PDB file of C-alpha atoms in Angstrom:
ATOM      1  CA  UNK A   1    -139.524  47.342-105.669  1.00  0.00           C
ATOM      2  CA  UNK A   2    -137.170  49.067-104.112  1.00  0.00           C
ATOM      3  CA  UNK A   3    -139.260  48.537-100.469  1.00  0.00           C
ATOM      4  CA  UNK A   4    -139.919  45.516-101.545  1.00  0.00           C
ATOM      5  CA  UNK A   5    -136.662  44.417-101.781  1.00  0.00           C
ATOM      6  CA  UNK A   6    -135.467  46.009 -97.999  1.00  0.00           C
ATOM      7  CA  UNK A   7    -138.576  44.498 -96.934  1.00  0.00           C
ATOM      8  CA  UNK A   8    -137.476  40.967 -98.137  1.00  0.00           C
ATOM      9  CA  UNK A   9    -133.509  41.606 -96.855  1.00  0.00           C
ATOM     10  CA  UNK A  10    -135.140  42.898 -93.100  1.00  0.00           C
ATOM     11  CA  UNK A  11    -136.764  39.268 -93.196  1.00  0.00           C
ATOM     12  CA  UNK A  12    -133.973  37.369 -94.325  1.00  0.00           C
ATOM     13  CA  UNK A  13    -131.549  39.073 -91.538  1.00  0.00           C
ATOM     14  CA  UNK A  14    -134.144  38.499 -88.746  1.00  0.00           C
ATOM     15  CA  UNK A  15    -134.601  35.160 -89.455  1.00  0.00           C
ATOM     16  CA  UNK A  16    -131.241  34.585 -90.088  1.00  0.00           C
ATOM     17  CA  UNK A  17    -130.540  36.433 -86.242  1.00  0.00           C
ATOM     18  CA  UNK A  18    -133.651  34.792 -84.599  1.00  0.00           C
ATOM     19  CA  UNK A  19    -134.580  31.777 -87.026  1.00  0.00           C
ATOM     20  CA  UNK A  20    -137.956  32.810 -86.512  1.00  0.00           C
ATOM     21  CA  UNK A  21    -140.663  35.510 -87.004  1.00  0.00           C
ATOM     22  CA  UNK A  22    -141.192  36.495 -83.541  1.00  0.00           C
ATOM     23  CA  UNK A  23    -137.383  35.594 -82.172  1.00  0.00           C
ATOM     24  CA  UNK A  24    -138.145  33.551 -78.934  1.00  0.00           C
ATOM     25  CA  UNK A  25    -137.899  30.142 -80.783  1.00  0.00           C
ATOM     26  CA  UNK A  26    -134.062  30.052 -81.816  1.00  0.00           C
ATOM     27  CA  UNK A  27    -133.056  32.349 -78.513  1.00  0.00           C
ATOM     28  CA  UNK A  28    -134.710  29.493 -76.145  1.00  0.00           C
ATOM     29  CA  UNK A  29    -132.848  26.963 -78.331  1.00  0.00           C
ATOM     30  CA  UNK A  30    -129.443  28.797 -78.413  1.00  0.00           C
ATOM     31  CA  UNK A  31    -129.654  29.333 -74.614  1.00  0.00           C
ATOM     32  CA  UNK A  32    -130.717  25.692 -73.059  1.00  0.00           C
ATOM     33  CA  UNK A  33    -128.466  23.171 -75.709  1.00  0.00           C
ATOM     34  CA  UNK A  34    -125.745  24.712 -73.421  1.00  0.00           C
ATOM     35  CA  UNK A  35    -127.099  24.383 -70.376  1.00  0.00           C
ATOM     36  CA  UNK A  36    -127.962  20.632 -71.163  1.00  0.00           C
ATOM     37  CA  UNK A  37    -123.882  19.991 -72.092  1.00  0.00           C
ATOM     38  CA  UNK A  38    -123.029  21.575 -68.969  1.00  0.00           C
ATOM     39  CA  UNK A  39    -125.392  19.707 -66.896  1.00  0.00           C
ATOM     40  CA  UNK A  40    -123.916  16.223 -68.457  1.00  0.00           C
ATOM     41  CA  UNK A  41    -120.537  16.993 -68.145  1.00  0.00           C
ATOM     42  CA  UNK A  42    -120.618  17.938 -64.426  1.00  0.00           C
ATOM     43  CA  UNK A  43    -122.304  14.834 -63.925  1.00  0.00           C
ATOM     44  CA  UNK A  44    -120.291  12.645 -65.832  1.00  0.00           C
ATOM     45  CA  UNK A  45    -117.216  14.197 -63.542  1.00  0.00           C
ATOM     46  CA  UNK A  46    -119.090  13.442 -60.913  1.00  0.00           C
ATOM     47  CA  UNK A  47    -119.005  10.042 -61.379  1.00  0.00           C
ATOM     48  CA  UNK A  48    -115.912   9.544 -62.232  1.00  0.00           C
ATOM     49  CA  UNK A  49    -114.560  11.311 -59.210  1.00  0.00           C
ATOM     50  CA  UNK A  50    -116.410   8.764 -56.805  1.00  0.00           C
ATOM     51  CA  UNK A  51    -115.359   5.947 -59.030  1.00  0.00           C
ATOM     52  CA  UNK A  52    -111.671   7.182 -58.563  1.00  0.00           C
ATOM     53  CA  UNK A  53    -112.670   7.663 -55.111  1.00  0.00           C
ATOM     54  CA  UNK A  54    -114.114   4.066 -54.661  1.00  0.00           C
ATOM     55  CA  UNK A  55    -110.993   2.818 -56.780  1.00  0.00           C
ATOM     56  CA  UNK A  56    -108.480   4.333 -53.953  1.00  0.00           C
ATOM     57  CA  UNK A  57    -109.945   3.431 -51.274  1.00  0.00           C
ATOM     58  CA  UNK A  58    -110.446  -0.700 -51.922  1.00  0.00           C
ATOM     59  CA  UNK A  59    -106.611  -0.467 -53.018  1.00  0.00           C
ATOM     60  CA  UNK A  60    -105.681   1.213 -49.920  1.00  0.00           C
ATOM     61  CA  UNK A  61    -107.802  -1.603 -47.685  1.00  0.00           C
ATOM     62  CA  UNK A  62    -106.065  -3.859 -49.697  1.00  0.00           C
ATOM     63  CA  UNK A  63    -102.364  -2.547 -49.515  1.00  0.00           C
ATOM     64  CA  UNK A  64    -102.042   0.105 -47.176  1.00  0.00           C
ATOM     65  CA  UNK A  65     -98.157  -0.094 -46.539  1.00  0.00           C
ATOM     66  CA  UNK A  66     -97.964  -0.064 -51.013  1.00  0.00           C
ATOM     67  CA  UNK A  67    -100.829   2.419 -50.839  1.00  0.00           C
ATOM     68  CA  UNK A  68     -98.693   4.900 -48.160  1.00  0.00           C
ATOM     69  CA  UNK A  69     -95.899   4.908 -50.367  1.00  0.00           C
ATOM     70  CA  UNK A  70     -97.514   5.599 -53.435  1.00  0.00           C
ATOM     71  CA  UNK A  71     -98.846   8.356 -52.178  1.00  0.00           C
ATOM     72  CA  UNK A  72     -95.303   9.603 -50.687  1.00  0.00           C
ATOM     73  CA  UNK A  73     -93.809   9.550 -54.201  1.00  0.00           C
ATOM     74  CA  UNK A  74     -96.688  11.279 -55.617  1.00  0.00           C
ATOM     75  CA  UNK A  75     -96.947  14.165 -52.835  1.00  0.00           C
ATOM     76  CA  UNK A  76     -92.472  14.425 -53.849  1.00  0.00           C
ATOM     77  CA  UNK A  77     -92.975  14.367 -57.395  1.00  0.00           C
ATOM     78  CA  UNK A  78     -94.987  17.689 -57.007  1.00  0.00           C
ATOM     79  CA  UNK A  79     -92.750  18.709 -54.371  1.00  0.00           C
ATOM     80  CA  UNK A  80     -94.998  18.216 -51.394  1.00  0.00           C
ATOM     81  CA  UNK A  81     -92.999  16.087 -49.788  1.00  0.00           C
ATOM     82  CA  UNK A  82     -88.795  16.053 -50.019  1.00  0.00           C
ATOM     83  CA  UNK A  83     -87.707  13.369 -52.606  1.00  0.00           C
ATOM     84  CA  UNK A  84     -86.424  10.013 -51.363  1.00  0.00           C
ATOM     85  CA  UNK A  85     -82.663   9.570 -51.174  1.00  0.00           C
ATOM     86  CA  UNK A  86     -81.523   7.818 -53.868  1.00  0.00           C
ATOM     87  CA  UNK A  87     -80.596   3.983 -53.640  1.00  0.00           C
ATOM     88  CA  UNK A  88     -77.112   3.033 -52.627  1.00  0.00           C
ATOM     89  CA  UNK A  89     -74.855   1.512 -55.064  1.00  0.00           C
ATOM     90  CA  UNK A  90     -74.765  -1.951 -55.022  1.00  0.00           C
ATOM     91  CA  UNK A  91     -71.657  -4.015 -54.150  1.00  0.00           C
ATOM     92  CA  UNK A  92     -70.136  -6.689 -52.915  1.00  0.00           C
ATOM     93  CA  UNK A  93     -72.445  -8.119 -49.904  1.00  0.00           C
ATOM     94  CA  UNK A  94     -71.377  -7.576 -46.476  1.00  0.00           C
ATOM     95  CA  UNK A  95     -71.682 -10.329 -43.761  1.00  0.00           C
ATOM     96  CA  UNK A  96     -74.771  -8.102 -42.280  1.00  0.00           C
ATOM     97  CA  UNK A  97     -76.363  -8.819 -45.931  1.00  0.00           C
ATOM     98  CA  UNK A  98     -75.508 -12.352 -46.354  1.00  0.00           C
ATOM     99  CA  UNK A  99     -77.572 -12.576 -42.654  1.00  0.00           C
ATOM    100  CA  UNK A 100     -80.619 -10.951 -43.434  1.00  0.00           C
ATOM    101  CA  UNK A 101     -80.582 -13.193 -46.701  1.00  0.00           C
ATOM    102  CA  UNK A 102     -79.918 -16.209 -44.958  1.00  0.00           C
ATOM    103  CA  UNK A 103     -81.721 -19.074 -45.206  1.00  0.00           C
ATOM    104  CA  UNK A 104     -84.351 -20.639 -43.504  1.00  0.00           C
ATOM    105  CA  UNK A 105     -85.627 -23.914 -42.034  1.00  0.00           C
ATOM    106  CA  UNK A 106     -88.598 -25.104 -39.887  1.00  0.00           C
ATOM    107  CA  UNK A 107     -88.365 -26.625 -36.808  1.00  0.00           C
ATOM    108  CA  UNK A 108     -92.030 -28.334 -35.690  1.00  0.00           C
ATOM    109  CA  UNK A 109     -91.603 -28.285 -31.728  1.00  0.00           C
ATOM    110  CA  UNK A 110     -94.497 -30.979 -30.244  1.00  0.00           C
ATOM    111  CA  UNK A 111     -94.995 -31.855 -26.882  1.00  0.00           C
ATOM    112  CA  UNK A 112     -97.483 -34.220 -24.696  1.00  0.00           C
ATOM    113  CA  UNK A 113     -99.537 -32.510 -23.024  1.00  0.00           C
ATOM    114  CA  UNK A 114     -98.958 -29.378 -24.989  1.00  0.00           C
ATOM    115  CA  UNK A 115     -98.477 -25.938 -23.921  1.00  0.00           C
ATOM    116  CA  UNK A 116     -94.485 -26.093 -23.033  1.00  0.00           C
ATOM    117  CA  UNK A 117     -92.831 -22.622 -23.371  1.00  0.00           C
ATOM    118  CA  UNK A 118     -89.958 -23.290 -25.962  1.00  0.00           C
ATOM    119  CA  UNK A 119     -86.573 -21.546 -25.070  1.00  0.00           C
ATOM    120  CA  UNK A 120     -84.008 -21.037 -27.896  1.00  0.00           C
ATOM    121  CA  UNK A 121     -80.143 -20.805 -26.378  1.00  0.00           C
ATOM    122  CA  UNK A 122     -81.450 -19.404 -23.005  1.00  0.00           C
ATOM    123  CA  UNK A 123     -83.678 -16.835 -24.166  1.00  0.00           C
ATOM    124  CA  UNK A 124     -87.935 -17.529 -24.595  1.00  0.00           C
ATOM    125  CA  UNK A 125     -89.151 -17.555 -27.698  1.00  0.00           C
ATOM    126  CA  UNK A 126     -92.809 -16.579 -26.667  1.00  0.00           C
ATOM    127  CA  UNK A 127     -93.492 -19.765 -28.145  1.00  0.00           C
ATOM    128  CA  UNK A 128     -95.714 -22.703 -26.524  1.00  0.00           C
ATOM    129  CA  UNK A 129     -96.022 -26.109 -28.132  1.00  0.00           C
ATOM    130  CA  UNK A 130     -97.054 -26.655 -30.722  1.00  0.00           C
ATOM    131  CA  UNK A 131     -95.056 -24.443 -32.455  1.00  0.00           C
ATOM    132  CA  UNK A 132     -93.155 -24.245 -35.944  1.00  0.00           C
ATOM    133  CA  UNK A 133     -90.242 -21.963 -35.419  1.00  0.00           C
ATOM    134  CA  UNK A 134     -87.852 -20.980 -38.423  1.00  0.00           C
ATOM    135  CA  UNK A 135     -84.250 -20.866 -37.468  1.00  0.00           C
ATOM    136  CA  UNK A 136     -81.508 -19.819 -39.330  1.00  0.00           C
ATOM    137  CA  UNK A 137     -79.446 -23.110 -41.068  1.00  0.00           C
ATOM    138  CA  UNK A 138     -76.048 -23.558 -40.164  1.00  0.00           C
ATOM    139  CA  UNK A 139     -76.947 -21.741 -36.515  1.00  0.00           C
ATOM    140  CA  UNK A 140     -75.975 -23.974 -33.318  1.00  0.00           C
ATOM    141  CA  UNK A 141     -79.270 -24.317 -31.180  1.00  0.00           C
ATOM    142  CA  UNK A 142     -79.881 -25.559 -27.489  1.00  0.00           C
ATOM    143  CA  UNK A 143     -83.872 -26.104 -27.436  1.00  0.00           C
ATOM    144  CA  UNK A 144     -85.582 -26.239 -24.319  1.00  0.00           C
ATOM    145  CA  UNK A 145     -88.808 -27.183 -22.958  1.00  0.00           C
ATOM    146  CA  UNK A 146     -90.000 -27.179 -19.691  1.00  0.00           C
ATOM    147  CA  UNK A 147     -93.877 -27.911 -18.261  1.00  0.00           C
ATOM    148  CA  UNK A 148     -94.675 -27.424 -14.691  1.00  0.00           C
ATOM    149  CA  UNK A 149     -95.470 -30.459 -13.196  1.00  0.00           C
ATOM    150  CA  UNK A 150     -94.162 -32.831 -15.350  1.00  0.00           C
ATOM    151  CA  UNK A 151     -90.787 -34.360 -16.344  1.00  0.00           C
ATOM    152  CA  UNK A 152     -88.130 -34.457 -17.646  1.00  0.00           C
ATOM    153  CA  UNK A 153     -88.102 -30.362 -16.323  1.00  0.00           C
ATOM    154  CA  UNK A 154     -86.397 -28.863 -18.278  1.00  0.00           C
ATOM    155  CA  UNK A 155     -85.953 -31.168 -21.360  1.00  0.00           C
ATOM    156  CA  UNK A 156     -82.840 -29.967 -23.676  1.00  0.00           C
ATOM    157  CA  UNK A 157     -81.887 -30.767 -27.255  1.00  0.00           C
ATOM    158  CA  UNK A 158     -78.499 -29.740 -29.268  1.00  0.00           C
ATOM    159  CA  UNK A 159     -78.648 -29.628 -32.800  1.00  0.00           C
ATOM    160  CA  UNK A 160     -77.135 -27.335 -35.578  1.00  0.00           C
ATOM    161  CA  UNK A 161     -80.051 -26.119 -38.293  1.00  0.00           C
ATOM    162  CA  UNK A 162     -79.151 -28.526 -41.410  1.00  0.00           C
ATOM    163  CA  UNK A 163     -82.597 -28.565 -42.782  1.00  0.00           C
ATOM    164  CA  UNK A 164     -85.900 -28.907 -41.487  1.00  0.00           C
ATOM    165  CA  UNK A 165     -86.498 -31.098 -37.748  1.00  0.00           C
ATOM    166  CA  UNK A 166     -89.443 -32.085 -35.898  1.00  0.00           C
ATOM    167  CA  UNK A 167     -88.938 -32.110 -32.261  1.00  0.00           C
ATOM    168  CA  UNK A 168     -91.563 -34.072 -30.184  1.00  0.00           C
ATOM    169  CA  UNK A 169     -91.931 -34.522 -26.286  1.00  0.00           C
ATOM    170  CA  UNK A 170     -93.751 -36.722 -24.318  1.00  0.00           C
ATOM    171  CA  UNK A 171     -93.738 -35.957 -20.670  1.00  0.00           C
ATOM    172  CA  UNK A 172     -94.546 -37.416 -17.655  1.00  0.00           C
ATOM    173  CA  UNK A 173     -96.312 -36.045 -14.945  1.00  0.00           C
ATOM    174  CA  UNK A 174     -94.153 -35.489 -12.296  1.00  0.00           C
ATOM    175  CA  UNK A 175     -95.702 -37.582  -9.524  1.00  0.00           C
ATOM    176  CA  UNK A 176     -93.792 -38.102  -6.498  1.00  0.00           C
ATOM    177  CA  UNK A 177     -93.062 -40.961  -3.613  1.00  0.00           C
ATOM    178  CA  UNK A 178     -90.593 -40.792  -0.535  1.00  0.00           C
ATOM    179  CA  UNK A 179     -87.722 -42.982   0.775  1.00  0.00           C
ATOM    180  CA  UNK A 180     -86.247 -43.626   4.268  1.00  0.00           C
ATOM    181  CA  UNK A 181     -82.960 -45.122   3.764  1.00  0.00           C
ATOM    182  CA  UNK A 182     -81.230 -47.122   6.616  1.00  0.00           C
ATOM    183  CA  UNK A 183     -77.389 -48.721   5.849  1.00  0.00           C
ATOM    184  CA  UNK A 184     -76.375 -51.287   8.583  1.00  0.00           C
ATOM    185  CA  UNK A 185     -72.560 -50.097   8.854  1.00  0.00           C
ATOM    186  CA  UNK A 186     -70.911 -47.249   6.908  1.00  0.00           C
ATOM    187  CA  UNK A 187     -71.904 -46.398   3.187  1.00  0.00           C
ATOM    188  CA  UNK A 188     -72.780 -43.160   1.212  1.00  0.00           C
ATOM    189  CA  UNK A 189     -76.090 -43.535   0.124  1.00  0.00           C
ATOM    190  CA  UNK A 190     -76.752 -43.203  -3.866  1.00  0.00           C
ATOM    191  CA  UNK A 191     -80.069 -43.019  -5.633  1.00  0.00           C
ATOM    192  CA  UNK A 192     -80.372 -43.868  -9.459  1.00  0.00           C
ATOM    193  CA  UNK A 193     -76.235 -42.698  -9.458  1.00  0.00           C
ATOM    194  CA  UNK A 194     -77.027 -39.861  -7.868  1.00  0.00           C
ATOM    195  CA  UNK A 195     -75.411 -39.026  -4.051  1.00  0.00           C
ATOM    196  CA  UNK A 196     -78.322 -37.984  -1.765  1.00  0.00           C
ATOM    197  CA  UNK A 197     -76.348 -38.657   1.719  1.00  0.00           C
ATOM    198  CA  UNK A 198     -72.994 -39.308   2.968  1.00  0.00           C
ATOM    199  CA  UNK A 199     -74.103 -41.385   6.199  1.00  0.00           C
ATOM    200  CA  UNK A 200     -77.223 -43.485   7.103  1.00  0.00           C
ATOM    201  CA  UNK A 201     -80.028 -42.332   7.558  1.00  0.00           C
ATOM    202  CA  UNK A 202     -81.430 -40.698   4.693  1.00  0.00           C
ATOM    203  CA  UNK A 203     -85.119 -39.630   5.426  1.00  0.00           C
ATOM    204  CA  UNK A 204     -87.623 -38.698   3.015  1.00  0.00           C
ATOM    205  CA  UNK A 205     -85.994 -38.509  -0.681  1.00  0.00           C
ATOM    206  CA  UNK A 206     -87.874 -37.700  -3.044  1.00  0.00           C
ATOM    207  CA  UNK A 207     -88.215 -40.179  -5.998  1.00  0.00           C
ATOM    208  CA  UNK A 208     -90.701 -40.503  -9.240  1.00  0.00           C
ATOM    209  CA  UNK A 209     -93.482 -42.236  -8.129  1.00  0.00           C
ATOM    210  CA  UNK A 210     -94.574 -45.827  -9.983  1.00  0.00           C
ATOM    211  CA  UNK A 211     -91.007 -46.713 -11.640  1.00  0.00           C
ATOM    212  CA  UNK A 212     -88.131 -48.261 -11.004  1.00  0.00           C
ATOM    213  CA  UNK A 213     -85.450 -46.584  -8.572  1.00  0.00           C
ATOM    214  CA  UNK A 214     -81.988 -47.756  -8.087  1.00  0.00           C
ATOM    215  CA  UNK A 215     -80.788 -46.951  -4.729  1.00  0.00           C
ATOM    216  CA  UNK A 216     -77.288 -47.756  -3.536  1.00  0.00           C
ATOM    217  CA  UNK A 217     -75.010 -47.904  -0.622  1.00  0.00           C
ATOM    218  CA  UNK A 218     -71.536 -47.407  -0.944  1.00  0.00           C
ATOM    219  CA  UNK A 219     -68.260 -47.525   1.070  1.00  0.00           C
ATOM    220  CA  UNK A 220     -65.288 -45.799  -0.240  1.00  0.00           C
ATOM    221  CA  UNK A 221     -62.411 -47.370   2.282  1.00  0.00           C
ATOM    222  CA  UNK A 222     -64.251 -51.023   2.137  1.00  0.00           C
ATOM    223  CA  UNK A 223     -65.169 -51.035  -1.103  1.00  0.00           C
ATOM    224  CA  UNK A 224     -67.890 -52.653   0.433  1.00  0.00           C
ATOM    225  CA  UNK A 225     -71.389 -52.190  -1.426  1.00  0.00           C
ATOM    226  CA  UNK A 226     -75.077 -53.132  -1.608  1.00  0.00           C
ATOM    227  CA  UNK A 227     -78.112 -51.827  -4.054  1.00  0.00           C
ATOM    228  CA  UNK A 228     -81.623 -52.562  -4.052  1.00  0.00           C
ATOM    229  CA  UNK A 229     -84.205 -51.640  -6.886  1.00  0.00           C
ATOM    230  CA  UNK A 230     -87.635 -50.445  -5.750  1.00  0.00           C
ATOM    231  CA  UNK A 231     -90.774 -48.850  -7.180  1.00  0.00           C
ATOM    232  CA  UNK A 232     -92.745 -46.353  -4.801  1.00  0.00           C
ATOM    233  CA  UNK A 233     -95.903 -45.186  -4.998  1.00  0.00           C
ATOM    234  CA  UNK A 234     -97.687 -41.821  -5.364  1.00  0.00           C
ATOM    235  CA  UNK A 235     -97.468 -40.330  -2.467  1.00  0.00           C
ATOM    236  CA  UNK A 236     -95.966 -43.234  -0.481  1.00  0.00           C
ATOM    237  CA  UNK A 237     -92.885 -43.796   2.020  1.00  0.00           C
ATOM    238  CA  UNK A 238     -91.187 -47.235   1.449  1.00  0.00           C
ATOM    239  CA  UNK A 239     -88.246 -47.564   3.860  1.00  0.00           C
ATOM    240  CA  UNK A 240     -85.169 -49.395   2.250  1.00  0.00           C
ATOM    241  CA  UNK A 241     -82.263 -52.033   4.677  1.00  0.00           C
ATOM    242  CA  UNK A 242     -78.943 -51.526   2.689  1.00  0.00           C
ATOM    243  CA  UNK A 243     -76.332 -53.737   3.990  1.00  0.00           C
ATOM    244  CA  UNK A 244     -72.727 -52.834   2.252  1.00  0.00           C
ATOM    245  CA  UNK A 245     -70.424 -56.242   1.303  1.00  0.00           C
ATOM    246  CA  UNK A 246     -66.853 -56.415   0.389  1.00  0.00           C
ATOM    247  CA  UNK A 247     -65.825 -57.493  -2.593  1.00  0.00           C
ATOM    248  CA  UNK A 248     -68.469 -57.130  -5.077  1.00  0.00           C
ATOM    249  CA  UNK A 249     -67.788 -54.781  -7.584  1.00  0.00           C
ATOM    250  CA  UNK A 250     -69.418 -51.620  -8.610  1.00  0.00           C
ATOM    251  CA  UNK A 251     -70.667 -51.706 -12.307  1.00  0.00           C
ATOM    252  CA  UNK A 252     -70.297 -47.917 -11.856  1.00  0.00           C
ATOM    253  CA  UNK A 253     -68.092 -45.597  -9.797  1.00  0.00           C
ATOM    254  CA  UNK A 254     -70.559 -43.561  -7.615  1.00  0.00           C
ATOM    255  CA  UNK A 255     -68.557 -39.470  -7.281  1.00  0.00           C
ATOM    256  CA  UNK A 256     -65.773 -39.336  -5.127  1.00  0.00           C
ATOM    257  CA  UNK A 257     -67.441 -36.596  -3.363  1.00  0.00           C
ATOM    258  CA  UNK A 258     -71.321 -37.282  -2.597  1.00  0.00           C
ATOM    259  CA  UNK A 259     -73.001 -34.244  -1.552  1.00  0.00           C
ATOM    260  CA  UNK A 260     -74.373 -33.764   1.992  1.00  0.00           C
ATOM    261  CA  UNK A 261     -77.888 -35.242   3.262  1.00  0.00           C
ATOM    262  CA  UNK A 262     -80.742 -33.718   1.867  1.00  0.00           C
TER     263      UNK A 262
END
């Protein structure tokens, strides 16, 4: 009984150690339910370490500037990277703040034919028509356009920024004809108000071609005056007889000091 019963305890503990009656059973179990955890968890970190991966880099195609910064504040808050200066107090704004703040208005600057560089107080833009252009509203503004070629050359507009303004601009090709002036006695010779010589003859003036041109002669000790309105042609030479009279009065007073002939 007394073998019996060692006999009996001897297979309880080695069934208890092995949970079988050779041993190889419960080792192989005891060994690969580990392994098999193991294996799952590595992969399941895998995958979430190229989903983290995927996750960063769509945000950082998406915001790079936000994304940048992000990562700034993270490298700082593990001390990286030295920590951003704090913000400034706030306080009453200054006239540099109340500027960048300022507000806004569009300005939609047209032109026919299009392509006109735009010029804001003197300085380009690197604008071309069309163009909308935000200006700043209260701000005093001299717009300019000007298209090779075509008239008026350069065409100017004042304006303060009260809200928003469309701006269009039709020009006109700037096609040319040429005029021999001839005044039978003494007169300066004018040309839509304009002085283009002081004594007869004037010879090949330039004028815009197909519309109507004033052209006047004028004589400041007579008084004496006569004007004729012609069209020329492109590309033509029409010769104009001017023939000053006394005593007809000028609807308006050509300069008192015409420039020389042209």
């Amino acid at each position: 009984p007394v073998l019996g019963g060692r006999l009996v305890m001897d297979r309880s503990a080695f069934r208890n150690d092995f949970g079988g009656r050779d041993g190889t059973y419960a080792t192989n179990r005891s060994i690969s339910r580990p392994n098999q955890r193991e294996s799952s968890m590595k992969f399941l970190m895998t995958l979430i370490f190229f989903g983290l991966l995927a996750t960063a880099g769509a945000y950082y195609f998406a915001n790079p500037i936000e994304s940048v910064k992000q990562a700034k504040r993270l490298l700082a808050s593990f001390g990286v990277l030295p920590k951003p200066a704090p913000d400034k107090p706030t306080g009453p704004l200054t006239p540099t703040d109340i500027a960048s703040v300022a507000e806004k208005y569009d300005v939609y600057v047209t032109s026919a034919p299009s392509g006109a560089p735009i010029s804001i107080n003197g300085e380009p833009s690197g604008e071309v028509t069309p163009a909308l252009i935000k200006l700043d509203k209260g701000r005093r503004v001299q717009l300019s356009l000007k298209l090779a070629g075509y008239l008026p050359s350069p065409y100017e507009e004042r304006f303060v920024v009260e809200g928003p303004r469309k701006i269009d601009v039709r020009f006109k090709a700037d096609v040319k004809g040429f005029l021999n002036i001839i005044v039978v006695g003494e007169g300066q010779i004018y040309v839509n108000d304009a002085p283009v010589a002081s004594t007869s003859p004037a010879r090949m003036i330039p004028v815009a071609a197909n519309e109507d041109v004033r052209v006047l002669a004028f004589d400041p000790k007579t008084h004496a005056r006569d004007e004729k309105v012609v069209q020329v042609g492109e590309g033509q030479t029409v010769t104009v007889k001017l023939e000053p009279r006394a005593g007809v009065a000028m609807p308006v007073q050509p300069p008192a000091n015409p420039s020389q002939r042209r």
